[in-house]
Amino acid sequence: MSELSIITGQTKMADVIHKNYLLLPVINRFGIKLGFGDRTVEEICSDAKINLSFFLDIINTYHNEYYFPKEKMQEYPVQLIVDYLKETHNYYKNKILPEIEEKIELLIKSCPVDCDNLKLIEEFYKEYKNELEYHLNNEEEKFFPYIIALTESQQSMQNLTEIKEKYNFSYEIHNSEHESVVAKLFDFKNILIKYLPPTYDQDLGNNLLSDLFVFEKDLNDHERLEDVILLPALQKIENQLEKEK
């Protein structure tokens, strides 16, 4: 891994975007907007009261596929990670999913004849969108509150059984939903690549497919944070509470 590939606190925030423009929505999730001037990452994080170390680890994780300081990230407060993941959910639900749907509608309008495959593609996407939104809402209503409740269990004096009953969180269901939304996004890309009718607008189709590849990478990084950081943290707390019974 090249030293130049790592973003540091002394890197100018503008240079972060020049290195990798796909990081812009990740930066936005921290409440940081364009207009960086020549300020460094450290200066901007300090002004915005953002945890610099966490910001850098998230940015570098998305920027470099070989960068993932698992042990270090597992030491961050659970609430910090949950807050970031919630912002990611908002980005998916309020921007990514509606924009993809809009591009599919434009693609259908661009097709003059033999458009049945496009209609099937639209139906597949709507089913996928509903499934992903259901999964994201489940995380917000069960998974995130459950792990926060576990971290606060000593102060609240709740025991593990009470917390489990309250939030009804299931590892098996959560993992199954994870695998399904990732696999179906790949399937959706594959359908576009293999079965778009020849009469579609090529530029619209290429733009849609490009967006899906970017979304897939973002979603995989998102799932990795949950699977490698939050789930082990959850299991560790559960084990500790079991011992205290």
mmCIF file of N, CA and C in Angstrom, residues 143-198:
data_model
loop_
_atom_site.group_PDB
_atom_site.id
_atom_site.type_symbol
_atom_site.label_atom_id
_atom_site.label_comp_id
_atom_site.label_asym_id
_atom_site.label_seq_id
_atom_site.Cartn_x
_atom_site.Cartn_y
_atom_site.Cartn_z
ATOM 1 N N PHE A 143 -31.600 -3.167 15.090
ATOM 2 C CA PHE A 143 -30.168 -3.420 15.257
ATOM 3 C C PHE A 143 -29.463 -2.283 15.991
ATOM 4 N N PHE A 144 -29.597 -1.053 15.493
ATOM 5 C CA PHE A 144 -28.904 0.073 16.115
ATOM 6 C C PHE A 144 -29.386 0.313 17.552
ATOM 7 N N PRO A 145 -30.700 0.376 17.799
ATOM 8 C CA PRO A 145 -31.146 0.572 19.184
ATOM 9 C C PRO A 145 -30.714 -0.568 20.102
ATOM 10 N N TYR A 146 -30.670 -1.793 19.560
ATOM 11 C CA TYR A 146 -30.271 -2.945 20.372
ATOM 12 C C TYR A 146 -28.826 -2.812 20.840
ATOM 13 N N ILE A 147 -27.933 -2.472 19.920
ATOM 14 C CA ILE A 147 -26.528 -2.386 20.326
ATOM 15 C C ILE A 147 -26.273 -1.176 21.220
ATOM 16 N N ILE A 148 -27.009 -0.082 21.006
ATOM 17 C CA ILE A 148 -26.877 1.072 21.905
ATOM 18 C C ILE A 148 -27.378 0.708 23.299
ATOM 19 N N ALA A 149 -28.488 -0.021 23.350
ATOM 20 C CA ALA A 149 -29.037 -0.447 24.645
ATOM 21 C C ALA A 149 -28.055 -1.369 25.371
ATOM 22 N N LEU A 150 -27.373 -2.221 24.627
ATOM 23 C CA LEU A 150 -26.387 -3.105 25.243
ATOM 24 C C LEU A 150 -25.235 -2.303 25.853
ATOM 25 N N THR A 151 -24.773 -1.289 25.128
ATOM 26 C CA THR A 151 -23.652 -0.489 25.642
ATOM 27 C C THR A 151 -24.060 0.314 26.883
ATOM 28 N N GLU A 152 -25.358 0.583 27.003
ATOM 29 C CA GLU A 152 -25.839 1.369 28.143
ATOM 30 C C GLU A 152 -26.440 0.480 29.235
ATOM 31 N N SER A 153 -26.323 -0.834 29.065
ATOM 32 C CA SER A 153 -27.030 -1.762 29.944
ATOM 33 C C SER A 153 -26.601 -1.647 31.411
ATOM 34 N N GLN A 154 -25.330 -1.359 31.646
ATOM 35 C CA GLN A 154 -24.872 -1.263 33.037
ATOM 36 C C GLN A 154 -25.488 -0.072 33.753
ATOM 37 N N GLN A 155 -25.653 1.024 33.011
ATOM 38 C CA GLN A 155 -26.259 2.209 33.619
ATOM 39 C C GLN A 155 -27.769 2.036 33.794
ATOM 40 N N SER A 156 -28.400 1.379 32.822
ATOM 41 C CA SER A 156 -29.861 1.239 32.880
ATOM 42 C C SER A 156 -30.313 0.084 33.775
ATOM 43 N N MET A 157 -29.352 -0.783 34.141
ATOM 44 C CA MET A 157 -29.650 -1.929 35.004
ATOM 45 C C MET A 157 -30.553 -2.951 34.313
ATOM 46 N N GLN A 158 -30.658 -2.871 32.980
ATOM 47 C CA GLN A 158 -31.418 -3.885 32.267
ATOM 48 C C GLN A 158 -30.539 -5.110 32.067
ATOM 49 N N ASN A 159 -31.138 -6.297 32.089
ATOM 50 C CA ASN A 159 -30.349 -7.488 31.804
ATOM 51 C C ASN A 159 -30.493 -7.855 30.327
ATOM 52 N N LEU A 160 -29.689 -8.802 29.894
ATOM 53 C CA LEU A 160 -29.639 -9.167 28.476
ATOM 54 C C LEU A 160 -30.987 -9.667 27.969
ATOM 55 N N THR A 161 -31.660 -10.466 28.770
ATOM 56 C CA THR A 161 -32.953 -11.013 28.342
ATOM 57 C C THR A 161 -33.968 -9.905 28.090
ATOM 58 N N GLU A 162 -34.022 -8.916 28.966
ATOM 59 C CA GLU A 162 -34.955 -7.804 28.805
ATOM 60 C C GLU A 162 -34.664 -7.020 27.519
ATOM 61 N N ILE A 163 -33.381 -6.793 27.263
ATOM 62 C CA ILE A 163 -33.004 -6.026 26.071
ATOM 63 C C ILE A 163 -33.355 -6.805 24.807
ATOM 64 N N LYS A 164 -33.073 -8.114 24.817
ATOM 65 C CA LYS A 164 -33.392 -8.931 23.640
ATOM 66 C C LYS A 164 -34.886 -8.932 23.368
ATOM 67 N N GLU A 165 -35.680 -9.054 24.416
ATOM 68 C CA GLU A 165 -37.134 -9.076 24.245
ATOM 69 C C GLU A 165 -37.662 -7.739 23.725
ATOM 70 N N LYS A 166 -37.053 -6.659 24.177
ATOM 71 C CA LYS A 166 -37.523 -5.332 23.774
ATOM 72 C C LYS A 166 -37.285 -5.061 22.293
ATOM 73 N N TYR A 167 -36.084 -5.434 21.789
ATOM 74 C CA TYR A 167 -35.728 -5.070 20.411
ATOM 75 C C TYR A 167 -35.880 -6.210 19.414
ATOM 76 N N ASN A 168 -36.026 -7.437 19.904
ATOM 77 C CA ASN A 168 -36.304 -8.577 19.027
ATOM 78 C C ASN A 168 -35.323 -8.654 17.858
ATOM 79 N N PHE A 169 -34.034 -8.462 18.148
ATOM 80 C CA PHE A 169 -33.019 -8.505 17.107
ATOM 81 C C PHE A 169 -32.562 -9.937 16.870
ATOM 82 N N SER A 170 -32.418 -10.301 15.598
ATOM 83 C CA SER A 170 -32.002 -11.649 15.231
ATOM 84 C C SER A 170 -30.771 -11.587 14.337
ATOM 85 N N TYR A 171 -29.687 -12.247 14.760
ATOM 86 C CA TYR A 171 -28.492 -12.333 13.918
ATOM 87 C C TYR A 171 -28.816 -12.974 12.571
ATOM 88 N N GLU A 172 -29.562 -14.061 12.605
ATOM 89 C CA GLU A 172 -29.833 -14.826 11.396
ATOM 90 C C GLU A 172 -30.596 -13.990 10.370
ATOM 91 N N ILE A 173 -31.632 -13.289 10.835
ATOM 92 C CA ILE A 173 -32.418 -12.468 9.913
ATOM 93 C C ILE A 173 -31.578 -11.319 9.380
ATOM 94 N N HIS A 174 -30.819 -10.691 10.264
ATOM 95 C CA HIS A 174 -29.977 -9.568 9.866
ATOM 96 C C HIS A 174 -28.975 -9.995 8.805
ATOM 97 N N ASN A 175 -28.283 -11.100 9.015
ATOM 98 C CA ASN A 175 -27.285 -11.582 8.066
ATOM 99 C C ASN A 175 -27.921 -11.995 6.748
ATOM 100 N N SER A 176 -29.096 -12.613 6.833
ATOM 101 C CA SER A 176 -29.804 -13.029 5.624
ATOM 102 C C SER A 176 -30.197 -11.814 4.782
ATOM 103 N N GLU A 177 -30.690 -10.760 5.443
ATOM 104 C CA GLU A 177 -31.062 -9.543 4.726
ATOM 105 C C GLU A 177 -29.834 -8.900 4.090
ATOM 106 N N HIS A 178 -28.723 -8.871 4.832
ATOM 107 C CA HIS A 178 -27.463 -8.339 4.299
ATOM 108 C C HIS A 178 -27.090 -9.028 2.996
ATOM 109 N N GLU A 179 -27.028 -10.345 3.059
ATOM 110 C CA GLU A 179 -26.608 -11.124 1.899
ATOM 111 C C GLU A 179 -27.557 -10.915 0.721
ATOM 112 N N SER A 180 -28.838 -10.805 1.007
ATOM 113 C CA SER A 180 -29.827 -10.670 -0.051
ATOM 114 C C SER A 180 -29.711 -9.333 -0.780
ATOM 115 N N VAL A 181 -29.586 -8.221 -0.023
ATOM 116 C CA VAL A 181 -29.547 -6.913 -0.690
ATOM 117 C C VAL A 181 -28.262 -6.737 -1.494
ATOM 118 N N VAL A 182 -27.164 -7.334 -1.035
ATOM 119 C CA VAL A 182 -25.907 -7.257 -1.785
ATOM 120 C C VAL A 182 -25.989 -8.113 -3.047
ATOM 121 N N ALA A 183 -26.505 -9.325 -2.912
ATOM 122 C CA ALA A 183 -26.601 -10.238 -4.052
ATOM 123 C C ALA A 183 -27.564 -9.714 -5.109
ATOM 124 N N LYS A 184 -28.682 -9.145 -4.683
ATOM 125 C CA LYS A 184 -29.675 -8.673 -5.647
ATOM 126 C C LYS A 184 -29.215 -7.421 -6.382
ATOM 127 N N LEU A 185 -28.370 -6.605 -5.738
ATOM 128 C CA LEU A 185 -27.815 -5.459 -6.449
ATOM 129 C C LEU A 185 -26.895 -5.946 -7.569
ATOM 130 N N PHE A 186 -26.101 -6.976 -7.293
ATOM 131 C CA PHE A 186 -25.268 -7.575 -8.338
ATOM 132 C C PHE A 186 -26.142 -8.140 -9.457
ATOM 133 N N ASP A 187 -27.220 -8.823 -9.094
ATOM 134 C CA ASP A 187 -28.127 -9.385 -10.099
ATOM 135 C C ASP A 187 -28.724 -8.292 -10.969
ATOM 136 N N PHE A 188 -29.077 -7.167 -10.345
ATOM 137 C CA PHE A 188 -29.676 -6.067 -11.095
ATOM 138 C C PHE A 188 -28.693 -5.513 -12.126
ATOM 139 N N LYS A 189 -27.442 -5.335 -11.714
ATOM 140 C CA LYS A 189 -26.417 -4.889 -12.667
ATOM 141 C C LYS A 189 -26.288 -5.887 -13.811
ATOM 142 N N ASN A 190 -26.299 -7.154 -13.473
ATOM 143 C CA ASN A 190 -26.122 -8.197 -14.477
ATOM 144 C C ASN A 190 -27.271 -8.211 -15.483
ATOM 145 N N ILE A 191 -28.473 -7.967 -14.996
ATOM 146 C CA ILE A 191 -29.640 -7.907 -15.890
ATOM 147 C C ILE A 191 -29.479 -6.770 -16.890
ATOM 148 N N LEU A 192 -29.030 -5.602 -16.396
ATOM 149 C CA LEU A 192 -28.828 -4.472 -17.295
ATOM 150 C C LEU A 192 -27.767 -4.796 -18.347
ATOM 151 N N ILE A 193 -26.672 -5.397 -17.916
ATOM 152 C CA ILE A 193 -25.573 -5.709 -18.835
ATOM 153 C C ILE A 193 -26.012 -6.706 -19.910
ATOM 154 N N LYS A 194 -26.814 -7.684 -19.521
ATOM 155 C CA LYS A 194 -27.146 -8.776 -20.445
ATOM 156 C C LYS A 194 -28.431 -8.581 -21.235
ATOM 157 N N TYR A 195 -29.422 -7.849 -20.647
ATOM 158 C CA TYR A 195 -30.753 -7.919 -21.232
ATOM 159 C C TYR A 195 -31.387 -6.575 -21.600
ATOM 160 N N LEU A 196 -30.616 -5.503 -21.601
ATOM 161 C CA LEU A 196 -31.203 -4.249 -22.082
ATOM 162 C C LEU A 196 -31.561 -4.398 -23.562
ATOM 163 N N PRO A 197 -32.752 -3.938 -23.973
ATOM 164 C CA PRO A 197 -33.117 -4.037 -25.390
ATOM 165 C C PRO A 197 -32.236 -3.123 -26.235
ATOM 166 N N PRO A 198 -31.975 -3.478 -27.482
ATOM 167 C CA PRO A 198 -31.063 -2.692 -28.329
ATOM 168 C C PRO A 198 -31.565 -1.295 -28.667
#
